[in-house]
PDB file of C-alpha atoms and ligand atoms in Angstrom:
ATOM      1  CA  MET I   3      42.081  76.937 206.453  1.00 82.00           C
ATOM      2  CA  LYS I   4      44.871  74.409 205.864  1.00 91.00           C
ATOM      3  CA  LYS I   5      45.376  73.499 202.175  1.00 96.00           C
ATOM      4  CA  ILE I   6      46.072  69.887 201.314  1.00 98.00           C
ATOM      5  CA  ILE I   7      46.907  67.641 198.370  1.00 98.00           C
ATOM      6  CA  ILE I   8      44.491  64.809 197.632  1.00 98.00           C
ATOM      7  CA  ALA I   9      45.862  61.897 195.596  1.00 98.00           C
ATOM      8  CA  ILE I  10      43.371  59.567 193.893  1.00 98.00           C
ATOM      9  CA  ASP I  11      44.790  56.413 192.343  1.00 98.00           C
ATOM     10  CA  GLY I  12      43.239  53.220 191.067  1.00 96.00           C
ATOM     11  CA  TYR I  13      42.477  50.960 188.149  1.00 94.00           C
ATOM     12  CA  SER I  14      41.254  52.139 184.736  1.00 90.00           C
ATOM     13  CA  SER I  15      37.643  53.250 184.501  1.00 90.00           C
ATOM     14  CA  THR I  16      36.943  53.332 188.218  1.00 94.00           C
ATOM     15  CA  GLY I  17      35.714  56.930 187.979  1.00 93.00           C
ATOM     16  CA  LYS I  18      38.853  58.586 189.343  1.00 95.00           C
ATOM     17  CA  SER I  19      38.493  61.700 187.166  1.00 94.00           C
ATOM     18  CA  THR I  20      34.810  62.072 187.987  1.00 93.00           C
ATOM     19  CA  LEU I  21      35.592  61.934 191.698  1.00 97.00           C
ATOM     20  CA  ALA I  22      38.581  64.290 191.361  1.00 97.00           C
ATOM     21  CA  LYS I  23      36.422  66.852 189.545  1.00 96.00           C
ATOM     22  CA  ALA I  24      33.544  66.619 192.040  1.00 96.00           C
ATOM     23  CA  LEU I  25      35.900  66.828 195.034  1.00 97.00           C
ATOM     24  CA  GLY I  26      37.781  69.749 193.498  1.00 97.00           C
ATOM     25  CA  GLU I  27      34.552  71.643 192.879  1.00 95.00           C
ATOM     26  CA  ALA I  28      33.207  70.938 196.376  1.00 96.00           C
ATOM     27  CA  LEU I  29      36.430  72.092 198.068  1.00 97.00           C
ATOM     28  CA  GLY I  30      37.311  74.921 195.663  1.00 96.00           C
ATOM     29  CA  TYR I  31      40.498  73.041 194.687  1.00 97.00           C
ATOM     30  CA  ARG I  32      42.077  72.577 191.262  1.00 97.00           C
ATOM     31  CA  TYR I  33      41.780  69.064 189.874  1.00 98.00           C
ATOM     32  CA  ILE I  34      44.047  67.363 187.387  1.00 98.00           C
ATOM     33  CA  SER I  35      43.594  63.985 185.670  1.00 97.00           C
ATOM     34  CA  THR I  36      47.118  62.866 184.916  1.00 98.00           C
ATOM     35  CA  GLY I  37      45.810  60.088 182.641  1.00 97.00           C
ATOM     36  CA  ASP I  38      44.877  62.887 180.224  1.00 98.00           C
ATOM     37  CA  MET I  39      48.512  63.997 180.156  1.00 98.00           C
ATOM     38  CA  TYR I  40      49.708  60.487 179.240  1.00 98.00           C
ATOM     39  CA  ARG I  41      46.898  60.242 176.681  1.00 98.00           C
ATOM     40  CA  ALA I  42      47.965  63.556 175.091  1.00 98.00           C
ATOM     41  CA  VAL I  43      51.544  62.267 174.802  1.00 98.00           C
ATOM     42  CA  ALA I  44      50.207  59.064 173.178  1.00 98.00           C
ATOM     43  CA  LEU I  45      48.129  61.187 170.771  1.00 98.00           C
ATOM     44  CA  TYR I  46      51.237  63.196 169.837  1.00 98.00           C
ATOM     45  CA  PHE I  47      53.183  59.953 169.230  1.00 98.00           C
ATOM     46  CA  LEU I  48      50.370  58.725 166.954  1.00 98.00           C
ATOM     47  CA  GLN I  49      50.164  62.011 165.054  1.00 98.00           C
ATOM     48  CA  HIS I  50      53.930  62.135 164.516  1.00 98.00           C
ATOM     49  CA  GLY I  51      54.536  58.420 163.944  1.00 98.00           C
ATOM     50  CA  ILE I  52      56.949  58.165 166.884  1.00 98.00           C
ATOM     51  CA  ALA I  53      58.156  54.589 167.451  1.00 98.00           C
ATOM     52  CA  LEU I  54      58.122  53.501 171.102  1.00 97.00           C
ATOM     53  CA  THR I  55      61.642  52.133 170.678  1.00 96.00           C
ATOM     54  CA  ASP I  56      63.149  55.332 169.240  1.00 98.00           C
ATOM     55  CA  GLU I  57      64.706  56.959 172.307  1.00 97.00           C
ATOM     56  CA  GLU I  58      66.019  59.973 170.443  1.00 98.00           C
ATOM     57  CA  ALA I  59      62.650  60.735 168.813  1.00 98.00           C
ATOM     58  CA  ILE I  60      60.943  60.341 172.207  1.00 98.00           C
ATOM     59  CA  ARG I  61      63.387  62.726 173.887  1.00 98.00           C
ATOM     60  CA  LYS I  62      62.825  65.300 171.125  1.00 98.00           C
ATOM     61  CA  ALA I  63      59.043  64.817 171.271  1.00 98.00           C
ATOM     62  CA  LEU I  64      58.999  65.383 175.038  1.00 98.00           C
ATOM     63  CA  SER I  65      60.817  68.687 174.641  1.00 98.00           C
ATOM     64  CA  ASP I  66      58.403  69.711 171.856  1.00 98.00           C
ATOM     65  CA  ILE I  67      55.219  68.841 173.739  1.00 98.00           C
ATOM     66  CA  GLU I  68      53.511  71.587 175.706  1.00 97.00           C
ATOM     67  CA  LEU I  69      50.535  70.588 177.842  1.00 98.00           C
ATOM     68  CA  ARG I  70      48.168  73.069 179.464  1.00 97.00           C
ATOM     69  CA  PHE I  71      44.894  72.548 181.286  1.00 97.00           C
ATOM     70  CA  TYR I  72      42.207  75.222 180.885  1.00 97.00           C
ATOM     71  CA  ARG I  73      39.292  75.370 183.276  1.00 94.00           C
ATOM     72  CA  THR I  74      35.854  75.695 181.662  1.00 94.00           C
ATOM     73  CA  PRO I  75      32.369  75.417 183.176  1.00 89.00           C
ATOM     74  CA  GLN I  76      32.182  71.906 181.630  1.00 87.00           C
ATOM     75  CA  GLY I  77      35.467  70.819 183.205  1.00 92.00           C
ATOM     76  CA  ASN I  78      39.147  70.939 182.307  1.00 96.00           C
ATOM     77  CA  ARG I  79      40.207  70.984 178.649  1.00 98.00           C
ATOM     78  CA  LEU I  80      43.712  69.856 177.855  1.00 98.00           C
ATOM     79  CA  HIS I  81      45.562  71.739 175.138  1.00 98.00           C
ATOM     80  CA  LEU I  82      48.453  70.070 173.327  1.00 98.00           C
ATOM     81  CA  ASN I  83      50.755  72.654 171.756  1.00 98.00           C
ATOM     82  CA  GLY I  84      47.983  75.236 171.764  1.00 98.00           C
ATOM     83  CA  ARG I  85      45.248  72.978 170.347  1.00 98.00           C
ATOM     84  CA  ASP I  86      42.299  71.695 172.392  1.00 98.00           C
ATOM     85  CA  VAL I  87      42.621  67.893 172.184  1.00 98.00           C
ATOM     86  CA  GLN I  88      40.277  66.963 175.042  1.00 97.00           C
ATOM     87  CA  ASP I  89      37.776  65.242 172.735  1.00 95.00           C
ATOM     88  CA  ASP I  90      40.510  63.117 171.112  1.00 96.00           C
ATOM     89  CA  LEU I  91      41.869  61.693 174.352  1.00 96.00           C
ATOM     90  CA  ARG I  92      39.250  58.901 174.716  1.00 90.00           C
ATOM     91  CA  ARG I  93      39.716  57.614 171.156  1.00 91.00           C
ATOM     92  CA  MET I  94      40.296  53.854 171.039  1.00 90.00           C
ATOM     93  CA  ASP I  95      43.605  54.207 169.162  1.00 95.00           C
ATOM     94  CA  VAL I  96      44.828  56.458 171.972  1.00 97.00           C
ATOM     95  CA  ALA I  97      43.461  54.054 174.633  1.00 92.00           C
ATOM     96  CA  ASP I  98      45.217  51.150 172.923  1.00 91.00           C
ATOM     97  CA  LEU I  99      48.606  52.895 172.935  1.00 96.00           C
ATOM     98  CA  VAL I 100      48.595  54.922 176.150  1.00 96.00           C
ATOM     99  CA  SER I 101      49.696  52.249 178.659  1.00 93.00           C
ATOM    100  CA  GLN I 102      52.753  51.456 176.550  1.00 95.00           C
ATOM    101  CA  VAL I 103      53.609  55.154 176.315  1.00 97.00           C
ATOM    102  CA  ALA I 104      53.102  55.535 180.082  1.00 96.00           C
ATOM    103  CA  ALA I 105      55.541  52.677 180.723  1.00 95.00           C
ATOM    104  CA  ILE I 106      58.446  54.601 179.135  1.00 97.00           C
ATOM    105  CA  PRO I 107      60.646  55.985 181.952  1.00 97.00           C
ATOM    106  CA  ALA I 108      61.548  59.215 180.072  1.00 98.00           C
ATOM    107  CA  VAL I 109      57.844  59.970 179.565  1.00 98.00           C
ATOM    108  CA  ARG I 110      57.075  59.334 183.246  1.00 98.00           C
ATOM    109  CA  ARG I 111      59.978  61.495 184.419  1.00 98.00           C
ATOM    110  CA  GLU I 112      58.714  64.473 182.424  1.00 98.00           C
ATOM    111  CA  MET I 113      55.056  64.042 183.435  1.00 98.00           C
ATOM    112  CA  VAL I 114      55.958  63.675 187.122  1.00 98.00           C
ATOM    113  CA  ARG I 115      58.110  66.821 186.934  1.00 98.00           C
ATOM    114  CA  GLN I 116      55.186  68.807 185.518  1.00 97.00           C
ATOM    115  CA  GLN I 117      52.728  67.298 188.023  1.00 98.00           C
ATOM    116  CA  ARG I 118      54.895  68.254 191.012  1.00 98.00           C
ATOM    117  CA  LEU I 119      54.998  71.859 189.781  1.00 97.00           C
ATOM    118  CA  MET I 120      51.178  71.876 189.837  1.00 97.00           C
ATOM    119  CA  GLY I 121      51.223  70.823 193.492  1.00 96.00           C
ATOM    120  CA  GLN I 122      53.435  73.623 194.752  1.00 96.00           C
ATOM    121  CA  GLU I 123      50.534  75.657 196.059  1.00 93.00           C
ATOM    122  CA  LYS I 124      48.591  72.637 197.386  1.00 96.00           C
ATOM    123  CA  SER I 125      44.750  72.960 197.132  1.00 97.00           C
ATOM    124  CA  LEU I 126      44.938  70.233 194.523  1.00 98.00           C
ATOM    125  CA  VAL I 127      43.121  67.001 193.724  1.00 98.00           C
ATOM    126  CA  MET I 128      45.158  64.866 191.336  1.00 98.00           C
ATOM    127  CA  ASP I 129      44.191  61.466 189.965  1.00 98.00           C
ATOM    128  CA  GLY I 130      46.237  58.802 188.232  1.00 97.00           C
ATOM    129  CA  ARG I 131      48.144  55.613 189.033  1.00 96.00           C
ATOM    130  CA  ASP I 132      51.213  56.772 190.948  1.00 97.00           C
ATOM    131  CA  ILE I 133      50.077  59.999 192.596  1.00 98.00           C
ATOM    132  CA  GLY I 134      50.109  58.709 196.188  1.00 98.00           C
ATOM    133  CA  THR I 135      53.177  56.517 195.700  1.00 97.00           C
ATOM    134  CA  VAL I 136      55.510  58.584 193.479  1.00 97.00           C
ATOM    135  CA  VAL I 137      54.273  62.070 192.590  1.00 98.00           C
ATOM    136  CA  PHE I 138      53.103  63.155 196.061  1.00 98.00           C
ATOM    137  CA  PRO I 139      54.085  60.493 198.611  1.00 98.00           C
ATOM    138  CA  GLU I 140      53.508  63.185 201.266  1.00 97.00           C
ATOM    139  CA  ALA I 141      49.894  63.912 200.140  1.00 98.00           C
ATOM    140  CA  GLU I 142      47.685  64.497 203.167  1.00 98.00           C
ATOM    141  CA  LEU I 143      44.888  62.300 201.773  1.00 98.00           C
ATOM    142  CA  LYS I 144      45.294  59.300 199.492  1.00 98.00           C
ATOM    143  CA  ILE I 145      42.320  57.448 198.058  1.00 98.00           C
ATOM    144  CA  PHE I 146      42.597  54.201 196.083  1.00 98.00           C
ATOM    145  CA  LEU I 147      39.556  53.427 193.921  1.00 97.00           C
ATOM    146  CA  THR I 148      38.520  50.029 192.736  1.00 95.00           C
ATOM    147  CA  ALA I 149      35.405  48.405 191.233  1.00 96.00           C
ATOM    148  CA  SER I 150      34.588  45.073 189.645  1.00 94.00           C
ATOM    149  CA  PRO I 151      35.959  44.633 186.077  1.00 92.00           C
ATOM    150  CA  GLU I 152      32.400  44.181 184.765  1.00 94.00           C
ATOM    151  CA  ALA I 153      31.192  47.456 186.305  1.00 95.00           C
ATOM    152  CA  ARG I 154      34.231  49.303 184.972  1.00 96.00           C
ATOM    153  CA  ALA I 155      33.826  47.971 181.406  1.00 96.00           C
ATOM    154  CA  ARG I 156      30.146  48.818 181.357  1.00 96.00           C
ATOM    155  CA  ARG I 157      30.691  52.363 182.636  1.00 93.00           C
ATOM    156  CA  ARG I 158      33.400  53.125 180.072  1.00 92.00           C
ATOM    157  CA  TYR I 159      31.290  51.539 177.319  1.00 95.00           C
ATOM    158  CA  GLU I 160      28.288  53.735 178.207  1.00 95.00           C
ATOM    159  CA  GLU I 161      30.521  56.797 178.324  1.00 91.00           C
ATOM    160  CA  LEU I 162      31.991  56.073 174.876  1.00 92.00           C
ATOM    161  CA  LYS I 163      28.601  55.268 173.368  1.00 95.00           C
ATOM    162  CA  ALA I 164      27.176  58.538 174.690  1.00 94.00           C
ATOM    163  CA  LYS I 165      29.997  60.292 172.828  1.00 89.00           C
ATOM    164  CA  GLY I 166      29.076  58.449 169.629  1.00 92.00           C
ATOM    165  CA  VAL I 167      32.221  56.261 169.570  1.00 90.00           C
ATOM    166  CA  GLU I 168      31.708  52.993 167.630  1.00 92.00           C
ATOM    167  CA  VAL I 169      32.864  50.277 170.014  1.00 95.00           C
ATOM    168  CA  THR I 170      31.631  46.997 171.510  1.00 96.00           C
ATOM    169  CA  LEU I 171      31.482  46.100 175.208  1.00 97.00           C
ATOM    170  CA  ASP I 172      33.931  43.300 174.517  1.00 96.00           C
ATOM    171  CA  GLU I 173      36.496  45.652 172.965  1.00 95.00           C
ATOM    172  CA  VAL I 174      36.237  47.959 175.963  1.00 95.00           C
ATOM    173  CA  ARG I 175      36.611  45.020 178.368  1.00 95.00           C
ATOM    174  CA  ARG I 176      39.709  43.740 176.575  1.00 95.00           C
ATOM    175  CA  ASN I 177      41.252  47.210 176.498  1.00 93.00           C
ATOM    176  CA  ILE I 178      40.676  47.609 180.261  1.00 93.00           C
ATOM    177  CA  GLU I 179      42.167  44.172 181.009  1.00 94.00           C
ATOM    178  CA  GLN I 180      45.178  44.927 178.866  1.00 93.00           C
ATOM    179  CA  ARG I 181      45.732  48.314 180.521  1.00 91.00           C
ATOM    180  CA  ASP I 182      45.409  46.780 184.019  1.00 93.00           C
ATOM    181  CA  ARG I 183      48.039  44.234 183.075  1.00 95.00           C
ATOM    182  CA  ILE I 184      50.500  46.786 181.689  1.00 93.00           C
ATOM    183  CA  ASP I 185      49.848  49.353 184.472  1.00 92.00           C
ATOM    184  CA  THR I 186      50.404  46.861 187.310  1.00 95.00           C
ATOM    185  CA  THR I 187      53.395  45.004 185.873  1.00 95.00           C
ATOM    186  CA  ARG I 188      55.524  47.778 184.360  1.00 95.00           C
ATOM    187  CA  ALA I 189      58.967  48.252 185.926  1.00 96.00           C
ATOM    188  CA  ASP I 190      58.700  52.025 186.438  1.00 95.00           C
ATOM    189  CA  SER I 191      56.083  53.130 189.027  1.00 95.00           C
ATOM    190  CA  PRO I 192      53.631  50.230 188.657  1.00 95.00           C
ATOM    191  CA  LEU I 193      50.091  50.804 189.883  1.00 95.00           C
ATOM    192  CA  ARG I 194      49.860  49.839 193.535  1.00 95.00           C
ATOM    193  CA  MET I 195      47.996  51.111 196.544  1.00 97.00           C
ATOM    194  CA  ALA I 196      50.047  53.294 198.901  1.00 97.00           C
ATOM    195  CA  GLU I 197      50.195  51.829 202.425  1.00 97.00           C
ATOM    196  CA  ASP I 198      48.497  54.898 203.887  1.00 98.00           C
ATOM    197  CA  ALA I 199      45.741  55.112 201.226  1.00 98.00           C
ATOM    198  CA  VAL I 200      42.047  54.646 201.968  1.00 98.00           C
ATOM    199  CA  LEU I 201      40.474  51.961 199.749  1.00 97.00           C
ATOM    200  CA  ILE I 202      37.052  52.709 198.253  1.00 97.00           C
ATOM    201  CA  ASP I 203      35.308  49.975 196.235  1.00 97.00           C
ATOM    202  CA  ASN I 204      32.620  51.835 194.294  1.00 96.00           C
ATOM    203  CA  THR I 205      31.040  48.864 192.479  1.00 96.00           C
ATOM    204  CA  HIS I 206      27.818  49.445 194.408  1.00 96.00           C
ATOM    205  CA  LEU I 207      28.177  53.149 195.247  1.00 95.00           C
ATOM    206  CA  SER I 208      26.439  55.985 193.414  1.00 91.00           C
ATOM    207  CA  PRO I 209      28.641  58.952 192.455  1.00 90.00           C
ATOM    208  CA  GLU I 210      26.927  60.954 195.227  1.00 94.00           C
ATOM    209  CA  GLN I 211      27.633  58.308 197.896  1.00 95.00           C
ATOM    210  CA  GLN I 212      31.235  58.109 196.788  1.00 95.00           C
ATOM    211  CA  LEU I 213      31.614  61.885 196.868  1.00 97.00           C
ATOM    212  CA  ASP I 214      30.104  62.071 200.387  1.00 97.00           C
ATOM    213  CA  CYS I 215      32.565  59.471 201.593  1.00 97.00           C
ATOM    214  CA  ALA I 216      35.570  61.229 200.012  1.00 97.00           C
ATOM    215  CA  LEU I 217      34.450  64.672 201.190  1.00 97.00           C
ATOM    216  CA  GLU I 218      34.149  63.420 204.757  1.00 97.00           C
ATOM    217  CA  LEU I 219      37.708  62.077 204.572  1.00 97.00           C
ATOM    218  CA  ALA I 220      38.986  65.332 203.053  1.00 97.00           C
ATOM    219  CA  ARG I 221      37.328  67.510 205.701  1.00 96.00           C
ATOM    220  CA  GLN I 222      38.789  65.340 208.477  1.00 96.00           C
ATOM    221  CA  ARG I 223      42.282  65.666 207.001  1.00 95.00           C
ATOM    222  CA  ILE I 224      41.919  69.424 206.542  1.00 95.00           C
ATOM    223  CA  GLU I 225      40.919  69.768 210.213  1.00 93.00           C
ATOM    224  CA  ASP I 226      43.674  67.415 211.440  1.00 87.00           C
ATOM    225  CA  CYS I 227      46.467  69.276 209.633  1.00 79.00           C
TER     226      CYS I 227
HETATM  227  O1   DC B 309      43.328  57.343 183.924  1.00 88.10           O
HETATM  228  P1   DC B 309      43.383  57.014 182.426  1.00 88.10           P
HETATM  229  O2   DC B 309      42.646  55.762 182.067  1.00 88.10           O
HETATM  230  O3   DC B 309      42.985  58.174 181.571  1.00 88.10           O
HETATM  231  O4   DC B 309      44.941  56.742 182.149  1.00 88.10           O
HETATM  232  C1   DC B 309      45.424  56.419 180.869  1.00 88.10           C
HETATM  233  C2   DC B 309      46.672  55.579 180.969  1.00 88.10           C
HETATM  234  O5   DC B 309      47.749  56.353 181.484  1.00 88.10           O
HETATM  235  C3   DC B 309      46.559  54.345 181.852  1.00 88.10           C
HETATM  236  O6   DC B 309      46.593  53.167 181.079  1.00 88.10           O
HETATM  237  C4   DC B 309      47.761  54.371 182.737  1.00 88.10           C
HETATM  238  C5   DC B 309      48.481  55.636 182.454  1.00 88.10           C
HETATM  239  N1   DC B 309      48.674  56.481 183.629  1.00 88.10           N
HETATM  240  C6   DC B 309      49.821  56.296 184.356  1.00 88.10           C
HETATM  241  O7   DC B 309      50.598  55.407 184.058  1.00 88.10           O
HETATM  242  N2   DC B 309      50.097  57.106 185.406  1.00 88.10           N
HETATM  243  C7   DC B 309      49.244  58.076 185.763  1.00 88.10           C
HETATM  244  N3   DC B 309      49.547  58.874 186.798  1.00 88.10           N
HETATM  245  C8   DC B 309      48.040  58.269 185.037  1.00 88.10           C
HETATM  246  C9   DC B 309      47.779  57.425 183.975  1.00 88.10           C
END
């Protein structure tokens, strides 16, 4: 059977990672949430006090950072220099910094290089902001996810609360608005929908309905190729 690359892009908190994981499991494909990679870099910058204006420190940090995804029955766990940091990636201090870190061209260059290596064998579902436009412009299937800002804020708020994170709905909403603004207006690879992407608005879709829709698209593309 033909192997393909599936690119899922879209705004913050639209459920891209949830869909990537479900699609990957249904198709027997690997799935990678590239937002976690940018979050791990932001975490490293926080831990090491790296200033976003210090080009030399950023260059050194990027050569010191090793990122590896490990598959577990509960999903992927990202290790940063040998330490499992998956549970730290949703922290609010990381969320507040990550869009600025992801706007730095040197950071993007290195993440995109690593992401393309992961796609060499295809059979991959990758989610992020620039997967269909920059990382894999030749991806056989591109999905662009969107949902109303209110639905997105509420979902992320519920997710954080379930993890015991102390946060208000208003803080989550402001963080999402701020990230949308930075992600769509940055000079390097701003978030935009690829011309050949399929738009899915999941404001009123259950995760199962969304998965059915995406699986149908994936199976069509696998047959067409
Ligand atoms: O998907 P996420 O919310 O975990 O992403 C975290 C941040 O990383 C988000 O603000 C934008 C950035 N990002 C990016 O610029 N490019 C990607 N491919 C993935 C994420």
